[in-house]
mmCIF file of C-alpha atoms in Angstrom:
data_model
loop_
_atom_site.group_PDB
_atom_site.id
_atom_site.type_symbol
_atom_site.label_atom_id
_atom_site.label_comp_id
_atom_site.label_asym_id
_atom_site.label_seq_id
_atom_site.Cartn_x
_atom_site.Cartn_y
_atom_site.Cartn_z
ATOM 1 C CA ASP P 2 12.726 -1.232 -13.239
ATOM 2 C CA THR P 3 13.009 -3.608 -10.279
ATOM 3 C CA GLY P 4 10.458 -1.950 -8.005
ATOM 4 C CA VAL P 5 6.964 -3.108 -7.076
ATOM 5 C CA SER P 6 4.565 -2.929 -9.995
ATOM 6 C CA GLN P 7 0.782 -2.899 -10.004
ATOM 7 C CA ASN P 8 -1.736 -3.337 -12.773
ATOM 8 C CA PRO P 9 -3.943 -1.766 -13.820
ATOM 9 C CA ARG P 10 -3.068 1.713 -12.627
ATOM 10 C CA HIS P 11 -6.657 2.871 -12.974
ATOM 11 C CA LYS P 12 -9.940 0.987 -13.041
ATOM 12 C CA ILE P 13 -13.462 2.309 -13.497
ATOM 13 C CA THR P 14 -16.276 -0.149 -12.968
ATOM 14 C CA LYS P 15 -19.990 -0.206 -12.349
ATOM 15 C CA ARG P 16 -21.465 -1.144 -9.025
ATOM 16 C CA GLY P 17 -21.947 -4.895 -8.744
ATOM 17 C CA GLN P 18 -19.109 -5.847 -11.086
ATOM 18 C CA ASN P 19 -16.073 -7.851 -10.046
ATOM 19 C CA VAL P 20 -12.566 -6.433 -10.370
ATOM 20 C CA THR P 21 -9.124 -7.958 -9.993
ATOM 21 C CA PHE P 22 -5.842 -6.196 -9.370
ATOM 22 C CA ARG P 23 -2.360 -7.588 -9.724
ATOM 23 C CA CYS P 24 0.808 -6.841 -7.783
ATOM 24 C CA ASP P 25 4.311 -7.928 -8.739
ATOM 25 C CA PRO P 26 6.662 -7.496 -5.778
ATOM 26 C CA ILE P 27 10.367 -6.912 -5.820
ATOM 27 C CA SER P 28 11.896 -10.254 -6.731
ATOM 28 C CA GLU P 29 13.065 -12.330 -3.775
ATOM 29 C CA HIS P 30 10.881 -10.382 -1.353
ATOM 30 C CA ASN P 31 9.079 -12.925 0.781
ATOM 31 C CA ARG P 32 6.380 -10.664 2.188
ATOM 32 C CA LEU P 33 3.623 -8.939 0.293
ATOM 33 C CA TYR P 34 1.092 -6.525 1.745
ATOM 34 C CA TRP P 35 -2.131 -4.988 0.494
ATOM 35 C CA TYR P 36 -3.366 -1.604 1.711
ATOM 36 C CA ARG P 37 -6.334 0.591 0.881
ATOM 37 C CA GLN P 38 -6.096 4.379 0.844
ATOM 38 C CA THR P 39 -9.109 6.654 0.640
ATOM 39 C CA LEU P 40 -8.948 10.332 -0.202
ATOM 40 C CA GLY P 41 -7.319 12.433 2.490
ATOM 41 C CA GLN P 42 -6.255 9.457 4.578
ATOM 42 C CA GLY P 43 -3.189 7.360 5.071
ATOM 43 C CA PRO P 44 -3.105 3.764 3.835
ATOM 44 C CA GLU P 45 -4.949 1.115 5.875
ATOM 45 C CA PHE P 46 -3.667 -2.431 6.160
ATOM 46 C CA LEU P 47 -5.801 -5.102 4.483
ATOM 47 C CA THR P 48 -3.804 -8.332 4.416
ATOM 48 C CA TYR P 49 -0.349 -9.775 4.015
ATOM 49 C CA PHE P 50 1.407 -12.882 2.719
ATOM 50 C CA GLN P 51 4.543 -14.625 3.845
ATOM 51 C CA ASN P 52 5.575 -16.407 0.654
ATOM 52 C CA GLU P 53 2.327 -18.041 -0.546
ATOM 53 C CA ALA P 54 0.617 -18.156 2.855
ATOM 54 C CA GLN P 55 -1.906 -15.482 3.747
ATOM 55 C CA LEU P 56 -1.141 -14.944 7.422
ATOM 56 C CA GLU P 57 -3.321 -12.050 8.442
ATOM 57 C CA LYS P 58 -6.451 -10.271 7.305
ATOM 58 C CA SER P 59 -7.774 -6.982 8.599
ATOM 59 C CA ARG P 60 -11.382 -6.547 9.668
ATOM 60 C CA LEU P 61 -11.579 -4.126 6.739
ATOM 61 C CA LEU P 62 -11.331 -7.086 4.389
ATOM 62 C CA SER P 63 -14.966 -8.088 3.954
ATOM 63 C CA ASP P 64 -16.101 -11.399 2.452
ATOM 64 C CA ARG P 65 -16.287 -9.704 -0.948
ATOM 65 C CA PHE P 66 -12.516 -9.315 -0.948
ATOM 66 C CA SER P 67 -10.133 -12.150 -1.644
ATOM 67 C CA ALA P 68 -6.395 -12.130 -2.130
ATOM 68 C CA GLU P 69 -4.062 -14.804 -3.401
ATOM 69 C CA ARG P 70 -0.360 -15.308 -3.900
ATOM 70 C CA PRO P 71 -0.341 -18.729 -5.508
ATOM 71 C CA LYS P 72 3.358 -19.231 -6.133
ATOM 72 C CA GLY P 73 4.758 -16.836 -3.590
ATOM 73 C CA SER P 74 5.561 -14.275 -6.246
ATOM 74 C CA PHE P 75 2.814 -12.036 -7.688
ATOM 75 C CA SER P 76 -0.458 -11.483 -5.882
ATOM 76 C CA THR P 77 -4.007 -10.705 -6.937
ATOM 77 C CA LEU P 78 -6.704 -8.854 -5.044
ATOM 78 C CA GLU P 79 -10.266 -9.465 -6.192
ATOM 79 C CA ILE P 80 -13.309 -7.493 -5.157
ATOM 80 C CA GLN P 81 -16.652 -9.107 -5.910
ATOM 81 C CA ARG P 82 -19.915 -7.217 -6.294
ATOM 82 C CA THR P 83 -18.192 -3.858 -5.995
ATOM 83 C CA GLU P 84 -19.832 -1.050 -4.055
ATOM 84 C CA GLN P 85 -19.284 2.685 -4.330
ATOM 85 C CA GLY P 86 -17.567 2.595 -0.939
ATOM 86 C CA ASP P 87 -14.855 0.413 -2.473
ATOM 87 C CA SER P 88 -13.608 3.407 -4.467
ATOM 88 C CA ALA P 89 -10.060 3.971 -3.250
ATOM 89 C CA MET P 90 -6.406 3.537 -4.096
ATOM 90 C CA TYR P 91 -5.235 -0.036 -3.546
ATOM 91 C CA LEU P 92 -1.563 -0.187 -2.682
ATOM 92 C CA CYS P 93 0.717 -3.184 -2.675
ATOM 93 C CA ALA P 94 4.006 -3.349 -0.789
ATOM 94 C CA SER P 95 6.707 -5.967 -0.481
ATOM 95 C CA SER P 96 9.551 -6.590 1.923
ATOM 96 C CA LEU P 97 12.288 -9.053 2.721
ATOM 97 C CA VAL P 98 12.115 -10.495 6.203
ATOM 98 C CA THR P 99 15.112 -12.372 7.540
ATOM 99 C CA ARG P 100 15.825 -14.002 10.881
ATOM 100 C CA GLY P 101 17.079 -11.722 13.606
ATOM 101 C CA GLN P 102 16.213 -8.635 11.646
ATOM 102 C CA GLY P 103 14.585 -5.627 13.222
ATOM 103 C CA TRP P 104 11.854 -3.790 11.403
ATOM 104 C CA GLU P 105 12.035 -4.436 7.706
ATOM 105 C CA THR P 106 11.162 -1.697 5.249
ATOM 106 C CA GLN P 107 8.118 -2.085 3.048
ATOM 107 C CA TYR P 108 8.473 -0.881 -0.536
ATOM 108 C CA PHE P 109 5.275 0.258 -2.203
ATOM 109 C CA GLY P 110 4.008 0.061 -5.727
ATOM 110 C CA PRO P 111 2.289 2.928 -7.579
ATOM 111 C CA GLY P 112 -1.176 1.693 -6.617
ATOM 112 C CA THR P 113 -4.377 0.914 -8.497
ATOM 113 C CA ARG P 114 -6.976 3.640 -8.341
ATOM 114 C CA LEU P 115 -10.483 2.166 -8.357
ATOM 115 C CA LEU P 116 -13.621 4.151 -9.083
ATOM 116 C CA VAL P 117 -16.950 2.417 -8.667
ATOM 117 C CA LEU P 118 -19.812 4.209 -10.383
ATOM 118 C CA ALA M 13 -7.940 4.773 19.099
ATOM 119 C CA GLN M 14 -5.794 6.910 16.834
ATOM 120 C CA LYS M 15 -2.277 5.542 16.891
ATOM 121 C CA ILE M 16 -0.547 8.120 14.711
ATOM 122 C CA THR M 17 -1.385 11.822 14.706
ATOM 123 C CA GLN M 18 -0.162 14.333 12.182
ATOM 124 C CA THR M 19 -1.593 17.669 13.212
ATOM 125 C CA GLN M 20 -0.488 19.682 10.169
ATOM 126 C CA PRO M 21 -2.780 19.077 7.187
ATOM 127 C CA GLY M 22 -0.637 21.407 5.094
ATOM 128 C CA MET M 23 2.730 23.104 5.350
ATOM 129 C CA PHE M 24 4.561 25.637 3.208
ATOM 130 C CA VAL M 25 8.298 26.142 3.066
ATOM 131 C CA GLN M 26 10.567 28.331 0.999
ATOM 132 C CA GLU M 27 12.986 26.551 -1.283
ATOM 133 C CA LYS M 28 16.365 25.866 0.388
ATOM 134 C CA GLU M 29 14.951 26.291 3.891
ATOM 135 C CA ALA M 30 14.403 23.541 6.459
ATOM 136 C CA VAL M 31 10.974 22.299 7.505
ATOM 137 C CA THR M 32 9.719 20.100 10.337
ATOM 138 C CA LEU M 33 6.704 17.823 9.902
ATOM 139 C CA ASP M 34 5.131 16.734 13.167
ATOM 140 C CA CYS M 35 4.155 13.211 14.169
ATOM 141 C CA THR M 36 3.003 11.917 17.538
ATOM 142 C CA TYR M 37 2.121 8.337 18.283
ATOM 143 C CA ASP M 38 0.397 6.262 20.910
ATOM 144 C CA THR M 39 1.541 2.836 22.029
ATOM 145 C CA SER M 40 2.071 0.834 25.188
ATOM 146 C CA ASP M 41 4.416 -1.558 23.409
ATOM 147 C CA PRO M 42 8.056 -0.871 24.380
ATOM 148 C CA SER M 43 9.241 -2.191 21.004
ATOM 149 C CA TYR M 44 8.106 -0.373 17.900
ATOM 150 C CA GLY M 45 9.345 1.127 14.674
ATOM 151 C CA LEU M 46 8.532 4.504 13.199
ATOM 152 C CA PHE M 47 8.611 5.204 9.466
ATOM 153 C CA TRP M 48 8.191 8.193 7.209
ATOM 154 C CA TYR M 49 6.968 7.900 3.629
ATOM 155 C CA LYS M 50 6.592 10.466 0.865
ATOM 156 C CA GLN M 51 3.709 10.233 -1.583
ATOM 157 C CA PRO M 52 3.961 12.432 -4.692
ATOM 158 C CA SER M 53 0.918 13.070 -6.838
ATOM 159 C CA SER M 54 1.779 9.939 -8.844
ATOM 160 C CA GLY M 55 0.604 7.907 -5.845
ATOM 161 C CA GLU M 56 3.638 5.784 -5.051
ATOM 162 C CA MET M 57 4.695 5.667 -1.400
ATOM 163 C CA ILE M 58 8.439 6.294 -1.158
ATOM 164 C CA PHE M 59 10.265 5.177 1.979
ATOM 165 C CA LEU M 60 12.324 7.964 3.525
ATOM 166 C CA ILE M 61 13.568 7.075 6.991
ATOM 167 C CA TYR M 62 13.112 4.667 9.893
ATOM 168 C CA GLN M 63 13.618 4.887 13.679
ATOM 169 C CA GLY M 64 13.480 1.969 16.090
ATOM 170 C CA SER M 65 12.229 2.545 19.611
ATOM 171 C CA TYR M 66 15.488 1.261 21.093
ATOM 172 C CA ASP M 67 17.746 3.245 18.801
ATOM 173 C CA GLN M 68 19.912 5.580 20.832
ATOM 174 C CA GLN M 69 20.577 8.070 18.069
ATOM 175 C CA ASN M 70 18.198 9.950 15.839
ATOM 176 C CA ALA M 71 18.023 8.513 12.333
ATOM 177 C CA THR M 72 19.398 10.475 9.390
ATOM 178 C CA GLU M 73 19.228 9.804 5.653
ATOM 179 C CA GLY M 74 20.716 12.521 3.486
ATOM 180 C CA ARG M 75 18.540 15.616 3.822
ATOM 181 C CA TYR M 76 16.073 13.775 6.063
ATOM 182 C CA SER M 77 16.465 13.433 9.799
ATOM 183 C CA LEU M 78 14.092 12.198 12.449
ATOM 184 C CA ASN M 79 13.756 14.141 15.694
ATOM 185 C CA PHE M 80 12.813 11.255 17.988
ATOM 186 C CA GLN M 81 11.608 12.249 21.454
ATOM 187 C CA LYS M 82 10.573 9.013 23.096
ATOM 188 C CA ALA M 83 9.193 10.457 26.323
ATOM 189 C CA ARG M 84 6.963 12.793 24.347
ATOM 190 C CA LYS M 85 6.089 10.050 21.859
ATOM 191 C CA SER M 86 6.981 12.235 18.943
ATOM 192 C CA ALA M 87 8.906 11.447 15.766
ATOM 193 C CA ASN M 88 9.122 14.611 13.724
ATOM 194 C CA LEU M 89 10.626 14.587 10.244
ATOM 195 C CA VAL M 90 13.089 17.347 9.433
ATOM 196 C CA ILE M 91 13.829 18.087 5.793
ATOM 197 C CA SER M 92 16.822 20.335 5.288
ATOM 198 C CA ALA M 93 17.491 22.484 2.223
ATOM 199 C CA SER M 94 14.013 21.961 0.746
ATOM 200 C CA GLN M 95 13.748 21.405 -2.979
ATOM 201 C CA LEU M 96 10.781 21.912 -5.301
ATOM 202 C CA GLY M 97 10.642 18.153 -5.761
ATOM 203 C CA ASP M 98 9.936 17.727 -2.060
ATOM 204 C CA SER M 99 6.377 18.940 -2.603
ATOM 205 C CA ALA M 100 4.222 15.918 -1.767
ATOM 206 C CA MET M 101 2.179 14.238 0.954
ATOM 207 C CA TYR M 102 4.221 12.933 3.867
ATOM 208 C CA PHE M 103 3.012 10.079 6.048
ATOM 209 C CA CYS M 104 4.248 8.960 9.431
ATOM 210 C CA ALA M 105 3.689 5.280 10.264
ATOM 211 C CA MET M 106 4.291 2.888 13.147
ATOM 212 C CA ARG M 107 4.642 -0.822 13.628
ATOM 213 C CA GLU M 108 4.406 -2.430 17.066
ATOM 214 C CA ALA M 109 6.107 -5.631 18.141
ATOM 215 C CA TYR M 110 2.899 -7.312 19.335
ATOM 216 C CA ASN M 111 1.202 -6.610 15.999
ATOM 217 C CA ASN M 112 4.071 -5.961 13.648
ATOM 218 C CA ASN M 113 2.262 -6.889 10.476
ATOM 219 C CA ASP M 114 -0.135 -3.981 10.764
ATOM 220 C CA MET M 115 1.549 -0.710 9.888
ATOM 221 C CA ARG M 116 -0.572 2.222 11.034
ATOM 222 C CA PHE M 117 -0.352 5.462 9.105
ATOM 223 C CA GLY M 118 -1.257 9.010 10.046
ATOM 224 C CA ALA M 119 -3.503 11.167 7.898
ATOM 225 C CA GLY M 120 -0.531 12.867 6.307
ATOM 226 C CA THR M 121 0.820 16.371 5.814
ATOM 227 C CA ARG M 122 0.842 18.052 2.429
ATOM 228 C CA LEU M 123 4.113 19.920 1.973
ATOM 229 C CA THR M 124 4.405 22.640 -0.637
ATOM 230 C CA VAL M 125 7.819 24.065 -1.432
ATOM 231 C CA LYS M 126 7.707 27.604 -2.793
ATOM 232 C CA PRO M 127 10.320 28.814 -5.284
#
């Protein structure tokens, strides 16, 4: 399978604990995005990377959230001191951006469903 | 301000019939892209179809077509010959040139295909 993969698929944690999610993009994709999706809503943009550089962060990304893409391949999203409001599906997407291209398509992974008790 | 509006929380369609899922958008940017994604119960967002604001023709991809009415700011998804496997959530999304890293999604429409 050469699609975007995410691990774990499900995570249950207690309030105040730290959690880390991993995303493996489609190989050779230079962009990687993180989104959050709450029940009954569409995904909301959190942050994105161009290769290893984190170029943009949404206001939704509080100081408790940190994302990395150390070698420009896989990425991790860590949430510190989780709160019940962090319960959501966390989606990762990747895309290949080339010069002169129009709007590139983002390909999504299956998501990590987080439940904070 | 809401950028993408999907006014149909749920839709039903008979198998083999066509269905239209509505999407309206709001932007002052002349350059933008519109996307439709399908999300089955498994959670993965599956890309279906894309329309650029400067594209002269409506996009088509197999059984999916996009009814793009620029003046009305609508980008409705038409699914022809519905199949049981089409039952899922469908999301309309937009990216604008001035902020093209932020893809805005609507709230989605849940489509149920009846046998």
